[in-house]
Short mmCIF file of C-alpha atoms in Angstrom, two decimals:
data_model
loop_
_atom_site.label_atom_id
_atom_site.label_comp_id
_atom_site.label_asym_id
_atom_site.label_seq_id
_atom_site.Cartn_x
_atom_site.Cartn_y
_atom_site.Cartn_z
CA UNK A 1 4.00 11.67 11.06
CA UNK A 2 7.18 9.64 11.49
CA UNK A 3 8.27 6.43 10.43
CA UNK A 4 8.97 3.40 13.38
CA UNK A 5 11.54 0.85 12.68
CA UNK A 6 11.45 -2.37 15.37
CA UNK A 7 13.36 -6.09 14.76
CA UNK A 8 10.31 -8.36 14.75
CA UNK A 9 7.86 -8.69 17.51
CA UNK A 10 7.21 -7.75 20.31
CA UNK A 11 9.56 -4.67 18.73
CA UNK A 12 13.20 -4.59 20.11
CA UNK A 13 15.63 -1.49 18.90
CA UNK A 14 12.71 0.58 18.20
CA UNK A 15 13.68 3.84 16.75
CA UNK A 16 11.65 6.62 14.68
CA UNK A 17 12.35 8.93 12.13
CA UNK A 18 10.39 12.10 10.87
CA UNK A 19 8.73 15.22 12.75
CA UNK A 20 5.78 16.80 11.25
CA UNK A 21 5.86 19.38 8.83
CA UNK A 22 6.29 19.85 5.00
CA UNK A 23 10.24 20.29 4.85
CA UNK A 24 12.98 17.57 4.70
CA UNK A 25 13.13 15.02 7.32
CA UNK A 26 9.40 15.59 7.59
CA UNK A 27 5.82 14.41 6.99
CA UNK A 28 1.75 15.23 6.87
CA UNK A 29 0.37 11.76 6.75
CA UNK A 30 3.32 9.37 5.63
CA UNK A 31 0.77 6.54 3.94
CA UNK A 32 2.75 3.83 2.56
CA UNK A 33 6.38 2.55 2.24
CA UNK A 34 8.54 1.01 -0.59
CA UNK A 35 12.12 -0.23 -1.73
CA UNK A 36 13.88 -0.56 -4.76
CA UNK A 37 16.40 -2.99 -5.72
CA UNK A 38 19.08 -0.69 -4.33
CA UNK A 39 17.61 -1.05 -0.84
CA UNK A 40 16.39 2.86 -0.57
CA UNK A 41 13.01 3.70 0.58
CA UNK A 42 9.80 5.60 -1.27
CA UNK A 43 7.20 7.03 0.97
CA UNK A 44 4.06 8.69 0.09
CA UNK A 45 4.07 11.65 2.28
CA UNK A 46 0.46 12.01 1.36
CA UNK A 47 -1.03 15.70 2.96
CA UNK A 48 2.34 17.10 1.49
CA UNK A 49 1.28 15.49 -1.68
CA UNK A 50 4.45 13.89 -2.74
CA UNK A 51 6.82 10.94 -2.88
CA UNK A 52 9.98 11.30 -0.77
CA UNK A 53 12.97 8.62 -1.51
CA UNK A 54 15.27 8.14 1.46
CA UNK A 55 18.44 5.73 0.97
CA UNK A 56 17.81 4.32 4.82
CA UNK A 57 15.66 5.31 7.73
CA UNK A 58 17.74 7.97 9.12
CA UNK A 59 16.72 10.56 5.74
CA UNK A 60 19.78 9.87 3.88
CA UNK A 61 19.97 11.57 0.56
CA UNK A 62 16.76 12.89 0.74
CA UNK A 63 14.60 13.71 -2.53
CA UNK A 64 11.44 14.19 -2.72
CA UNK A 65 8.51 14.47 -6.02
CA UNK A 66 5.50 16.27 -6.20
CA UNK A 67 3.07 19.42 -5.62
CA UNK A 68 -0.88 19.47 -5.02
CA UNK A 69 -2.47 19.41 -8.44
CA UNK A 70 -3.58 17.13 -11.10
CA UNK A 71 -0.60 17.87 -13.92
CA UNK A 72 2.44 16.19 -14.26
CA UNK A 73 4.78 15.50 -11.33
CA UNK A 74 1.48 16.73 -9.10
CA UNK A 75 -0.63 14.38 -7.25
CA UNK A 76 -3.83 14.95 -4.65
CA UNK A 77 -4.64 12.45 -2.16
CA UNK A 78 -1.50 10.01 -2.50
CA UNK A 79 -2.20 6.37 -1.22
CA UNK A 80 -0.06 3.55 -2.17
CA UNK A 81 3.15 3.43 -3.63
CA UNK A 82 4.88 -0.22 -5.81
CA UNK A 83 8.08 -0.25 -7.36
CA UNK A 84 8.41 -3.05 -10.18
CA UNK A 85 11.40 -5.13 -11.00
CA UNK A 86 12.87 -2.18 -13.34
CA UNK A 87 12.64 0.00 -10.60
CA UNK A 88 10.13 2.32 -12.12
CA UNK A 89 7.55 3.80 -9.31
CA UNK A 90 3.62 3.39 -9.37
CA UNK A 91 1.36 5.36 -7.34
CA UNK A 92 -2.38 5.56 -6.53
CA UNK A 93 -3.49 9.16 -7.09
CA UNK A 94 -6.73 8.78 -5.56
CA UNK A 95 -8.26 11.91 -5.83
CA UNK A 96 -7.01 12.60 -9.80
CA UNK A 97 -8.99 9.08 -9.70
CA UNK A 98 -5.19 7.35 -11.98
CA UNK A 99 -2.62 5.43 -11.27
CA UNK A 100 1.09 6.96 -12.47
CA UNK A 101 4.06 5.41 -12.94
CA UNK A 102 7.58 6.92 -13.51
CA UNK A 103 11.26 6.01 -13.91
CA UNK A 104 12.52 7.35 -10.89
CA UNK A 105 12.32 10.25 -8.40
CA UNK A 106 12.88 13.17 -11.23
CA UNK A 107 9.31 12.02 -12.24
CA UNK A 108 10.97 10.78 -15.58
CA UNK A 109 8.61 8.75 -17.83
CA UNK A 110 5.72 10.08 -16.36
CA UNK A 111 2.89 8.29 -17.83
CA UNK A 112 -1.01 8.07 -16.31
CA UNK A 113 -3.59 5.80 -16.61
CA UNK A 114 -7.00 5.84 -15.64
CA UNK A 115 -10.12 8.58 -15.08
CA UNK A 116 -13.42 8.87 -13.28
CA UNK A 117 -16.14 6.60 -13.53
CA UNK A 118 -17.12 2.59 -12.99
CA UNK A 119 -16.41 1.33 -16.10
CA UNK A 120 -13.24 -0.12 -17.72
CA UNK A 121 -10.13 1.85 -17.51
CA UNK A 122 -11.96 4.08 -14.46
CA UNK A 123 -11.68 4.39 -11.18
CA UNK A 124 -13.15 6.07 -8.15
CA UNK A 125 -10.77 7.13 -5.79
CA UNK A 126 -8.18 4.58 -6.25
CA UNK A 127 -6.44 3.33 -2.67
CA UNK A 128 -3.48 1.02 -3.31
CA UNK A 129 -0.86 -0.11 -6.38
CA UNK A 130 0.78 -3.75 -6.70
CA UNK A 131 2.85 -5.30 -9.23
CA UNK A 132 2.45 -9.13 -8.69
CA UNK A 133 5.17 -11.74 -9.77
CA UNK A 134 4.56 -11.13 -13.43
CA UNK A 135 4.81 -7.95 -13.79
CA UNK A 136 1.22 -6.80 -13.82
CA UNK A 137 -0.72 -3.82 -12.36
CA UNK A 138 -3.37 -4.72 -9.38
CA UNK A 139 -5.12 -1.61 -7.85
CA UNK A 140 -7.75 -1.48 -4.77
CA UNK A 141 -10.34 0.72 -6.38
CA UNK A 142 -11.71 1.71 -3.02
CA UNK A 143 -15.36 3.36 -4.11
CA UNK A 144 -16.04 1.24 -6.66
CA UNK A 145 -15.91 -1.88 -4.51
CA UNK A 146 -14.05 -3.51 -6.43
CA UNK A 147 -10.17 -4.66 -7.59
CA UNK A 148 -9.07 -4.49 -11.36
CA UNK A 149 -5.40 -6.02 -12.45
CA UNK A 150 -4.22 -4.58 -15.82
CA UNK A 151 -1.04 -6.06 -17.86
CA UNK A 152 0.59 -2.62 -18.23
CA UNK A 153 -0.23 0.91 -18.26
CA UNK A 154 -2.23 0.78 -21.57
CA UNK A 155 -4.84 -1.25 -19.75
CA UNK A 156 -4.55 -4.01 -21.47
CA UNK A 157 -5.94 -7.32 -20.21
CA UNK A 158 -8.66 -5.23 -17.58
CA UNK A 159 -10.19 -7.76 -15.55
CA UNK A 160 -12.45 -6.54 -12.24
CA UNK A 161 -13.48 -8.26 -9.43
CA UNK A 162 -16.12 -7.44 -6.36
CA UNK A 163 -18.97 -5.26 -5.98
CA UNK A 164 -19.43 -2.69 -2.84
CA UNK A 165 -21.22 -4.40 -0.04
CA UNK A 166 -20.58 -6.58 2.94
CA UNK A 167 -20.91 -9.99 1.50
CA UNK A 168 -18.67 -12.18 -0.35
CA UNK A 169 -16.85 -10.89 -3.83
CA UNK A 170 -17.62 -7.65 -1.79
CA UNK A 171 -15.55 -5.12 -0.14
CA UNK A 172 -16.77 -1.65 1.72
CA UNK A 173 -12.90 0.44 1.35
CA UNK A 174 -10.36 -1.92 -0.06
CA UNK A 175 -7.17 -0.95 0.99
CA UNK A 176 -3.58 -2.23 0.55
CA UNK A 177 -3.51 -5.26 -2.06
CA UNK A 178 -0.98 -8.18 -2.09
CA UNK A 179 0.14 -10.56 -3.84
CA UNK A 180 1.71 -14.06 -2.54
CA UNK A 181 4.18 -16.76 -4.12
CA UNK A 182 1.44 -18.71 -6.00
CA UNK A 183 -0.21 -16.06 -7.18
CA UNK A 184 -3.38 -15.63 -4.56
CA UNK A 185 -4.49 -11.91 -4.00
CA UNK A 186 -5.25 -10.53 -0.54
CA UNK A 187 -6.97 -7.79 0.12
CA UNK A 188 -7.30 -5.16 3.14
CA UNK A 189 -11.35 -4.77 3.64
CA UNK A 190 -10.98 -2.12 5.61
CA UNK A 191 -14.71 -1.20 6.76
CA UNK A 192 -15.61 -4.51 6.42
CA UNK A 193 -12.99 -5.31 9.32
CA UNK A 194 -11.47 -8.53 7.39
CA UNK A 195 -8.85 -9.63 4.94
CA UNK A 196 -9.62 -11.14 1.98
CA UNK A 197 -7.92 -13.73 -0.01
CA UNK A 198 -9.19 -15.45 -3.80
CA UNK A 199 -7.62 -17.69 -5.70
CA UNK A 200 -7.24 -15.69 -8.92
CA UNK A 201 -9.59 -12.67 -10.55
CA UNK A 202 -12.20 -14.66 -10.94
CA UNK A 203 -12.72 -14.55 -6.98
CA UNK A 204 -12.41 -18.52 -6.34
CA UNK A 205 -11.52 -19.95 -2.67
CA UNK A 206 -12.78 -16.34 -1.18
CA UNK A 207 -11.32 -16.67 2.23
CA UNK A 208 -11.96 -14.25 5.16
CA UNK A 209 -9.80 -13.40 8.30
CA UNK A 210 -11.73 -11.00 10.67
CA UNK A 211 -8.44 -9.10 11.13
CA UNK A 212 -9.53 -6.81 14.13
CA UNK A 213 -10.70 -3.07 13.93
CA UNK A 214 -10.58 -1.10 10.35
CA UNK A 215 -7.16 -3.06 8.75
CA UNK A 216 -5.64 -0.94 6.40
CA UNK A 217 -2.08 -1.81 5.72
CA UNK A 218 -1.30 -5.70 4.60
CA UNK A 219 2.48 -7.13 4.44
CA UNK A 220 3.40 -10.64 3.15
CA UNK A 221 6.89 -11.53 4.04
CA UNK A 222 8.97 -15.23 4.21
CA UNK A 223 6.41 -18.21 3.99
CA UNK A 224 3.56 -15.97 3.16
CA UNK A 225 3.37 -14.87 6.87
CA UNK A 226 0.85 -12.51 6.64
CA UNK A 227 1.03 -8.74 8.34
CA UNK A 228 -1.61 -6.65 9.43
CA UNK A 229 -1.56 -2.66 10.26
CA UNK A 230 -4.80 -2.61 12.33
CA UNK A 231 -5.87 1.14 12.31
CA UNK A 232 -8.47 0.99 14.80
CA UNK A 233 -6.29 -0.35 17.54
CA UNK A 234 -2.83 1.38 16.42
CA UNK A 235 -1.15 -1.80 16.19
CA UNK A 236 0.04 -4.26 14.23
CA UNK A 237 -0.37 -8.49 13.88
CA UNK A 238 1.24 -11.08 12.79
CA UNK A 239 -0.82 -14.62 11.28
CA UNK A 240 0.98 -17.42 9.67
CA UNK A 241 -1.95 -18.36 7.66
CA UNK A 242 -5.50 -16.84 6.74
CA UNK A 243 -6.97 -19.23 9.90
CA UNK A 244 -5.46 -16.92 12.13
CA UNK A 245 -2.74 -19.65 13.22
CA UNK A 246 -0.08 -18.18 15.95
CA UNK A 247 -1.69 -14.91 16.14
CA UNK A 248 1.19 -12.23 17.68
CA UNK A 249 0.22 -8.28 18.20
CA UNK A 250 2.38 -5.99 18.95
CA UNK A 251 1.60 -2.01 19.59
CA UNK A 252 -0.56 0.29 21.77
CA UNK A 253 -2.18 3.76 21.03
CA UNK A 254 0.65 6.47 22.10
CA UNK A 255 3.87 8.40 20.94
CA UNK A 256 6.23 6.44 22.75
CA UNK A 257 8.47 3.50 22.24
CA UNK A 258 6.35 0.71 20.46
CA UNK A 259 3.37 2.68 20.29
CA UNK A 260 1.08 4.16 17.37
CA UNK A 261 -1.23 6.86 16.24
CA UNK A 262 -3.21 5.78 13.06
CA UNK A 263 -0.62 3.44 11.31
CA UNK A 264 -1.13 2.94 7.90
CA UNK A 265 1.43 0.88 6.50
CA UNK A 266 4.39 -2.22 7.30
CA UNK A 267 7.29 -2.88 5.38
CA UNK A 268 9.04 -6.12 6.05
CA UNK A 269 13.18 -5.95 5.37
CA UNK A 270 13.66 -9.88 5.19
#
């Protein structure tokens, strides 16, 4: 329940922030991790079932969104959190089974897309919210097995990909979703123990990495350098490429300096 900040790897300055609890300066289950174009920070503080905005990791100015329930400004079961080039916030409300989107921390311009089911313009317990280099919408729709990118929140232009299964255009628990300079989509198969990269929707050049034990949280930073939270092992690797090339980890199950309990998220700063 605290957020670590570390310069690179193997983790130098390492510092925390965050105690448990539902009050400021605290979390239940901090899930994911933003920033806007002003440099401040959104988490999903998911148990306390809202988004808190910090303006750097020491709880500056903090605000915070949100109350268990399925009405406006509520959420239940919080995953990931995207902010687009406008600044406006998305979310994955899993358990309301929509994605939301707002203007800013007041929860202005609420607006909601999305309802229960497997067919278009449904989810089923929806995991993780992108906005790729265009400007549109990719969510991990985690029990439907599949991904679905959307032009806006209208739903206009659905498009799915994957089935749930083992196999490939398959994922068992997609996680965090990603989206690199050209335009490829990677993926965070979570029980499947693998990332996943294709080409476009359509699912061409599926690529696996067997990332380690249950990877959840997926960064791509300078070069495409690609970041994995590792749940499993409470730590976190670095790759330069989806062959695995100069493999780095860095963490160790514990409360201590550069050590984890059940990370679920990395934010890169440069």
């Amino acid at each position: 329940n605290r957020l670590a900040k570390f310069d690179g790897f193997p983790g130098t300055n390492w510092s925390t922030f965050g105690t448990v609890g539902s009050g400021a300066n605290q979390f239940q289950v901090p899930r994911d991790i933003a920033r806007n174009s002003l440099g401040r920070y959104y988490i999903i503080d998911q148990n306390n079932s809202r988004i808190v905005r910090i303006d750097d990791l020491n709880g500056t100015n903090w605000n915070s969104l949100g109350t268990l329930g399925s009405g406006v400004n509520q959420f239940n079961g919080l995953g990931g959190i995207a902010i687009d080039s406008l600044d406006r916030i998305y979310v994955a409300d899993a358990q309301n089974n929509r994605i939301v989107r707002m203007n800013d921390i007041s929860g202005s311009g609420w607006t909601t897309f999305g309802t229960l089911g497997s067919g278009v313009n449904q989810f089923d317990k929806p995991n993780y919210v992108t906005i790729d280099g265009t400007g549109k919408i990719l969510i991990s729709d985690r029990v439907n097995g599949r991904i679905v990118r959307i032009n806006d929140m209208s739903g206009t232009g659905w498009v799915s990909f994957g089935t749930f299964g083992s196999a490939i255009n398959q994922f068992f628990s997609a996680q965090q979703i990603r989206v690199d300079s050209v335009g490829r989509i990677y993926v965070a198969d979570y029980a499947n123990a693998r990332v996943v990269r294709i080409d476009d929707m359509t699912g061409a050049g599926w690529t696996t990495y067997t990332a380690g034990v249950s990877p959840g949280g997926l960064r791509l930073a300078a070069l495409d350098r690609i970041y994995i939270v590792n749940l499993g092992t409470d730590s976190v690797c670095r790759i330069d490429n989806m062959s695995g090339a100069n493999r780095v980890d860095f963490g160790a199950t514990g409360t201590g300096s550069g050590q984890f309990v059940s990370p679920t998220s990395i934010f890169i700063t440069n």
